[in-house]
Coordinates of C-alpha atoms in Angstrom, one line a residue:
M13 CA 253.4 100.1 104.7
Q14 CA 249.8 100.8 103.9
R15 CA 250.6 104.6 103.8
T16 CA 253.4 103.9 101.3
G17 CA 251.1 101.9 99.1
L18 CA 248.4 104.6 99.1
F19 CA 251.0 107.2 98.2
L20 CA 252.2 105.1 95.3
S21 CA 248.7 104.5 94.2
R22 CA 247.9 108.2 94.2
F23 CA 251.1 109.0 92.3
A24 CA 250.2 106.3 89.8
I25 CA 246.7 107.7 89.2
A26 CA 248.0 111.2 88.9
L27 CA 250.6 110.1 86.3
W28 CA 248.0 108.0 84.5
T29 CA 245.6 111.1 84.4
V30 CA 248.4 113.3 82.9
L31 CA 249.3 110.7 80.3
T32 CA 245.7 110.0 79.3
I33 CA 244.8 113.7 79.0
A34 CA 247.9 114.3 76.9
F35 CA 247.0 111.4 74.6
L36 CA 243.4 112.6 74.3
M37 CA 244.5 116.1 73.5
L38 CA 246.8 114.8 70.8
L39 CA 244.1 112.7 69.3
I40 CA 241.3 115.3 69.4
S41 CA 243.4 118.3 68.2
N42 CA 244.6 116.4 65.1
A43 CA 241.5 114.5 64.2
P44 CA 240.1 115.2 60.7
S45 CA 236.7 116.7 60.6
V46 CA 234.8 116.4 57.4
P47 CA 233.0 118.5 56.2
H48 CA 233.7 121.2 58.8
N49 CA 237.3 121.6 57.7
A50 CA 237.7 120.2 54.2
P51 CA 236.0 117.6 52.0
F52 CA 239.0 115.2 52.4
A53 CA 240.3 113.5 55.5
S54 CA 244.0 114.4 55.1
L55 CA 246.7 115.3 52.6
S56 CA 250.4 114.4 52.6
I57 CA 253.5 115.8 50.8
R58 CA 256.0 113.3 49.4
E59 CA 259.4 114.3 48.3
E60 CA 261.7 111.3 47.3
N61 CA 261.9 109.2 50.5
S62 CA 260.3 111.8 52.8
I63 CA 256.7 112.3 53.6
V64 CA 254.9 115.0 55.6
Y65 CA 251.3 114.8 56.7
L66 CA 249.1 117.9 56.8
P67 CA 245.9 118.2 58.8
N68 CA 242.8 119.1 56.7
R69 CA 242.0 122.0 59.1
I70 CA 244.7 124.2 57.5
F71 CA 242.9 124.3 54.1
R72 CA 240.3 126.9 53.1
C73 CA 237.8 125.4 50.7
V74 CA 235.0 126.7 48.5
S75 CA 232.6 124.6 46.4
E76 CA 230.8 125.2 43.2
N77 CA 228.6 122.6 41.4
K78 CA 230.6 119.4 41.5
Q79 CA 234.0 120.9 42.3
F80 CA 235.9 121.8 45.4
E81 CA 238.9 124.2 45.5
C82 CA 241.0 124.1 48.6
Q83 CA 244.2 126.1 49.3
T84 CA 246.7 126.7 52.0
E85 CA 250.2 128.2 52.3
I86 CA 253.2 125.9 52.5
Q87 CA 256.5 127.7 53.1
N88 CA 254.8 131.0 52.3
R89 CA 253.8 129.7 48.9
L90 CA 250.3 128.8 47.7
L91 CA 249.3 125.1 47.5
K92 CA 245.9 124.6 45.7
I93 CA 243.9 121.4 45.4
N94 CA 241.0 121.0 42.9
L95 CA 238.7 118.0 43.5
S96 CA 235.9 117.0 41.1
R97 CA 232.9 114.7 41.3
S98 CA 231.4 113.0 38.3
S99 CA 227.7 112.7 37.7
Q100 CA 227.9 108.9 38.5
N101 CA 229.0 109.4 42.1
G102 CA 227.1 112.6 42.8
F103 CA 225.2 110.8 45.6
D104 CA 228.5 110.8 47.6
D105 CA 229.6 114.3 48.6
Y106 CA 233.1 113.2 49.6
H107 CA 234.1 110.8 46.9
F108 CA 235.9 112.5 44.1
S109 CA 236.7 111.2 40.6
S110 CA 239.7 113.4 40.0
C111 CA 242.3 115.5 41.8
S112 CA 244.6 118.2 40.5
A113 CA 247.1 120.2 42.5
F114 CA 249.2 123.4 41.9
Y115 CA 252.1 124.8 43.9
E116 CA 253.0 128.4 43.1
G117 CA 250.9 128.1 40.0
K118 CA 252.8 125.1 38.8
A119 CA 251.0 121.7 38.3
I120 CA 252.2 119.0 40.6
G121 CA 251.2 115.4 41.1
C122 CA 248.0 114.5 43.1
E123 CA 247.1 110.9 44.0
N124 CA 244.2 109.3 45.8
R125 CA 245.6 107.1 48.7
G126 CA 242.4 105.5 49.8
A127 CA 239.6 106.5 52.3
T128 CA 239.0 106.7 56.0
Y129 CA 236.3 107.6 58.4
A130 CA 236.5 111.3 59.5
P131 CA 233.7 111.1 60.8
V132 CA 232.2 110.3 57.4
I133 CA 233.9 108.3 54.7
A134 CA 236.4 110.7 53.1
Q135 CA 239.4 110.3 50.9
I136 CA 243.1 110.7 51.6
Y137 CA 245.4 112.5 49.1
E138 CA 249.1 112.8 48.4
V139 CA 250.9 115.5 46.4
N140 CA 254.4 115.3 45.1
N141 CA 257.1 117.2 43.2
L142 CA 256.7 120.4 45.1
G143 CA 260.5 120.9 45.0
L144 CA 260.9 121.3 48.8
N145 CA 264.4 120.6 50.3
S146 CA 265.1 118.5 53.4
S147 CA 265.2 121.6 55.6
E148 CA 261.8 122.8 54.5
L149 CA 260.4 119.3 55.0
R150 CA 261.7 119.1 58.5
S151 CA 260.3 122.5 59.3
L152 CA 256.8 121.3 58.1
Q153 CA 257.1 118.1 60.2
Q154 CA 257.9 120.2 63.3
Q155 CA 255.1 122.6 62.5
Y156 CA 252.6 119.8 62.3
W157 CA 254.3 117.4 64.6
G158 CA 251.1 116.0 66.2
M159 CA 249.6 115.0 62.9
N160 CA 252.9 113.4 61.7
L161 CA 253.5 111.6 65.0
L162 CA 250.0 110.0 64.9
S163 CA 250.5 109.1 61.2
Q164 CA 253.9 107.5 62.0
L165 CA 252.4 105.6 64.9
G166 CA 249.6 104.2 62.8
E167 CA 246.4 102.4 63.9
T168 CA 248.2 99.4 65.5
R169 CA 250.5 101.4 67.8
L170 CA 247.6 103.7 68.8
F171 CA 245.7 100.6 69.9
W172 CA 248.8 99.4 71.8
I173 CA 248.9 102.8 73.6
S174 CA 245.2 102.6 74.5
T175 CA 245.7 99.0 75.7
G176 CA 248.6 100.1 77.9
L177 CA 246.5 102.9 79.4
S178 CA 243.6 100.5 79.9
V179 CA 245.7 97.9 81.7
A180 CA 247.3 100.6 83.9
A181 CA 243.8 101.9 84.8
G182 CA 242.8 98.3 85.9
L183 CA 245.9 97.9 88.0
I184 CA 245.4 101.2 89.7
A185 CA 241.7 100.5 90.3
A186 CA 242.5 97.1 91.7
S187 CA 245.2 98.5 94.0
F188 CA 242.8 101.1 95.4
A189 CA 240.0 98.6 95.9
W190 CA 242.3 96.3 97.9
Q191 CA 243.8 99.1 100.0
C192 CA 240.7 101.2 100.6
P193 CA 237.6 98.9 100.6
N194 CA 235.3 101.8 101.7
I195 CA 231.8 102.6 100.5
V196 CA 233.2 104.6 97.5
A197 CA 235.2 101.6 96.3
K198 CA 232.3 99.3 96.9
T199 CA 230.0 101.5 94.9
F200 CA 232.5 101.5 91.9
A201 CA 232.9 97.8 92.2
S202 CA 229.1 97.4 92.0
L203 CA 228.7 99.7 89.1
F204 CA 231.4 97.8 87.2
C205 CA 229.5 94.6 87.8
G206 CA 226.3 96.3 86.5
F207 CA 228.2 97.3 83.4
G208 CA 229.4 93.8 82.9
S209 CA 225.9 92.4 83.2
F210 CA 224.6 95.0 80.7
Q211 CA 227.2 93.9 78.2
V212 CA 226.6 90.2 78.7
M213 CA 222.8 90.6 78.4
G214 CA 223.1 92.9 75.4
G215 CA 225.5 90.6 73.6
F216 CA 223.4 87.5 74.2
L217 CA 220.0 89.0 73.2
G218 CA 221.6 91.0 70.3
R219 CA 222.8 87.7 68.7
I220 CA 219.2 86.4 68.3
P221 CA 218.3 86.8 64.6
F222 CA 215.3 89.0 63.9
D223 CA 213.7 86.0 62.0
E224 CA 213.3 84.2 65.3
V225 CA 211.4 87.0 67.1
T226 CA 209.2 88.4 64.3
P227 CA 206.7 85.5 64.7
Y228 CA 206.0 86.8 68.2
G229 CA 205.0 90.2 66.9
F230 CA 208.4 92.0 67.3
V231 CA 209.6 94.2 64.4
P232 CA 213.3 94.9 64.3
E233 CA 213.1 98.4 65.8
T234 CA 210.9 97.2 68.7
W235 CA 213.2 94.2 69.4
S236 CA 216.3 96.5 69.4
L237 CA 214.7 98.8 71.9
L238 CA 213.6 95.8 74.0
V239 CA 217.2 94.4 74.0
K240 CA 218.5 97.8 75.2
G241 CA 215.9 98.0 77.9
I242 CA 216.4 94.5 79.2
S243 CA 220.2 95.1 79.2
I244 CA 219.9 98.4 81.1
V245 CA 217.5 96.9 83.7
S246 CA 219.8 93.9 84.1
G247 CA 222.8 96.2 84.7
I248 CA 220.9 98.3 87.3
V249 CA 219.6 95.2 89.2
I250 CA 223.1 93.6 89.3
A251 CA 224.7 96.8 90.5
I252 CA 222.2 97.2 93.3
A253 CA 222.4 93.5 94.2
T254 CA 226.2 93.7 94.4
L255 CA 226.2 96.8 96.5
S256 CA 223.7 95.3 98.9
L257 CA 225.9 92.3 99.4
L258 CA 229.0 94.4 99.9
A259 CA 227.3 96.7 102.4
R260 CA 225.3 94.3 104.6
R261 CA 224.6 90.6 105.4
T262 CA 221.6 88.7 104.0
N263 CA 220.2 85.2 104.4
H264 CA 222.2 82.3 102.9
L265 CA 219.9 81.6 99.9
L266 CA 219.6 85.3 98.9
T267 CA 223.4 85.6 99.3
V268 CA 224.0 82.7 96.9
L269 CA 221.5 84.1 94.3
L270 CA 222.9 87.6 94.4
S271 CA 226.5 86.3 94.3
L272 CA 225.7 84.4 91.1
G273 CA 224.3 87.6 89.6
S274 CA 227.4 89.5 90.5
G275 CA 229.5 86.7 89.1
L276 CA 227.7 87.1 85.8
G277 CA 228.7 90.8 85.8
V278 CA 232.3 89.9 86.5
F279 CA 232.2 87.4 83.7
G280 CA 231.1 90.2 81.3
L281 CA 234.0 92.4 82.6
C282 CA 236.6 89.7 82.2
W283 CA 235.4 88.6 78.8
Q284 CA 235.5 92.2 77.5
A285 CA 238.8 93.1 79.1
L286 CA 240.6 89.9 78.0
S287 CA 239.1 89.4 74.5
W288 CA 240.4 92.8 73.2
N289 CA 243.5 93.5 75.3
V290 CA 245.1 90.0 75.3
R291 CA 245.1 90.1 71.5
E292 CA 246.7 93.5 71.5
I293 CA 249.3 92.5 74.0
L294 CA 250.2 89.4 72.0
G295 CA 250.5 91.5 68.9
F296 CA 252.9 93.9 70.7
I297 CA 255.0 91.0 72.0
S298 CA 255.1 89.4 68.6
F299 CA 256.2 92.6 66.8
N300 CA 258.7 93.8 69.3
F301 CA 260.3 90.6 70.6
G302 CA 260.0 88.4 67.5
L303 CA 257.9 85.7 69.4
E304 CA 255.3 84.0 67.3
T305 CA 252.0 84.6 69.0
S306 CA 249.6 84.9 66.0
T307 CA 249.3 81.2 65.2
I308 CA 246.4 80.6 67.7
P309 CA 243.2 80.1 65.7
S310 CA 240.5 82.6 66.4
T311 CA 238.0 80.0 67.7
I312 CA 240.5 78.5 70.1
F313 CA 241.5 81.9 71.3
Q314 CA 237.9 82.9 72.0
T315 CA 237.3 79.6 73.8
L316 CA 240.3 80.1 76.0
I317 CA 239.2 83.7 76.8
I318 CA 235.7 82.5 77.7
A319 CA 237.1 79.7 79.9
V320 CA 239.4 82.1 81.8
A321 CA 236.4 84.5 82.2
I322 CA 234.2 81.7 83.6
V323 CA 236.9 80.7 86.1
L324 CA 237.4 84.3 87.3
A325 CA 233.7 84.9 87.5
T326 CA 233.2 81.7 89.5
A327 CA 236.0 82.8 91.8
A328 CA 234.4 86.2 92.2
A329 CA 231.0 84.8 93.0
T330 CA 232.5 82.4 95.6
L331 CA 234.5 85.2 97.2
L332 CA 231.5 87.4 97.5
G333 CA 229.4 84.6 98.9
L334 CA 232.0 83.9 101.7
R335 CA 231.6 87.4 102.9
T336 CA 234.8 87.6 105.0
H337 CA 236.7 90.8 105.1
R338 CA 239.5 89.4 103.0
S339 CA 237.2 87.7 100.4
I340 CA 235.2 91.0 99.9
K341 CA 238.5 92.8 99.3
A342 CA 239.5 90.1 96.8
F343 CA 236.1 90.4 95.0
M344 CA 236.5 94.1 94.8
L345 CA 240.0 93.7 93.4
L346 CA 238.7 91.5 90.6
S347 CA 235.6 93.5 89.7
S348 CA 237.3 96.9 90.0
G349 CA 240.5 95.8 88.1
F350 CA 238.7 94.1 85.2
G351 CA 235.9 96.7 85.2
A352 CA 238.3 99.6 84.8
V353 CA 240.1 97.8 82.0
A354 CA 236.8 97.0 80.2
I355 CA 235.4 100.5 80.4
V356 CA 238.6 102.3 79.5
S357 CA 239.2 99.9 76.6
N358 CA 235.6 100.6 75.3
F359 CA 236.2 104.3 75.6
F360 CA 239.4 104.3 73.6
L361 CA 238.0 101.9 71.0
L362 CA 234.9 104.1 70.4
L363 CA 237.1 107.2 70.4
L364 CA 239.6 105.9 67.8
L365 CA 236.8 104.7 65.6
G366 CA 234.8 107.9 66.0
L367 CA 237.7 110.2 65.3
G368 CA 238.8 108.3 62.2
Y369 CA 242.1 106.8 63.5
A370 CA 240.8 103.3 63.0
D371 CA 238.5 101.5 60.6

């Protein structure tokens, strides 16, 4: 039975790795890069009810004074975009006051559709009236399928995918921690607790207003460095303390103190994992199954999340303090599961924000 469970866990982690790499390659290969590719984030073609998204990397751009001229070939015909800056917004290199477009030398419509982060604030444009037929539009969509797929998914569905991968990572990590409570699994569980403590301490100290620390001689820059330093030290201490408890016995008083510290780390992991992913899961359920889940006020939602995190952290500290074989496995299941969810969620959140897929 245990051999079957390990086989399924290894298969799950292999499948998760393949899906995650494919998702990352799709995101990275289609991410806009301003100014390396073009001075705008993206451009789309609209023909009646059809829209095709083009990545900015296919444009060749030259600049002169306050103007950019970018061009590419669409269906073997030249598409040219002219962008101009006025003297009033000259401080912003990627905010343009006017846009004009030409296809095969004929003027076509060009419209500003807003801005996004890519990885600087840059604008999104849409051109129309190119005269492309449905077959040519389908060909363009197939040629730039990655960009069009991501645009159709949108920010919300990309977060749903990242949430699914994060939860899957947590389930796989919890499964391995339960089935193989060896030194490697114990080390990862300890590092997860250290990360949770780092997040809790950073979040707590980071909320202290600068006005309250300046009377003690701290300037904002010094206080920010101190907060980071204390958070890192806290994370390292809790990671070492958790590993020492998992690896060997200590006296009763020290066991209680170290268990409380590890519980603090688990609280940070649970709070992070739940506060982001539960909201995304509720949004997914509400959208796909028509169940009303968005009526919970934000303050009540956060209070419930904190309450659940406290309960789970208390359970984790108790399990670690008991120090039986089964309680240690249960503690590792909690810390590894929620730790993997928290870290993978943070990774995808930073990635989507950094690449310009989310605001």
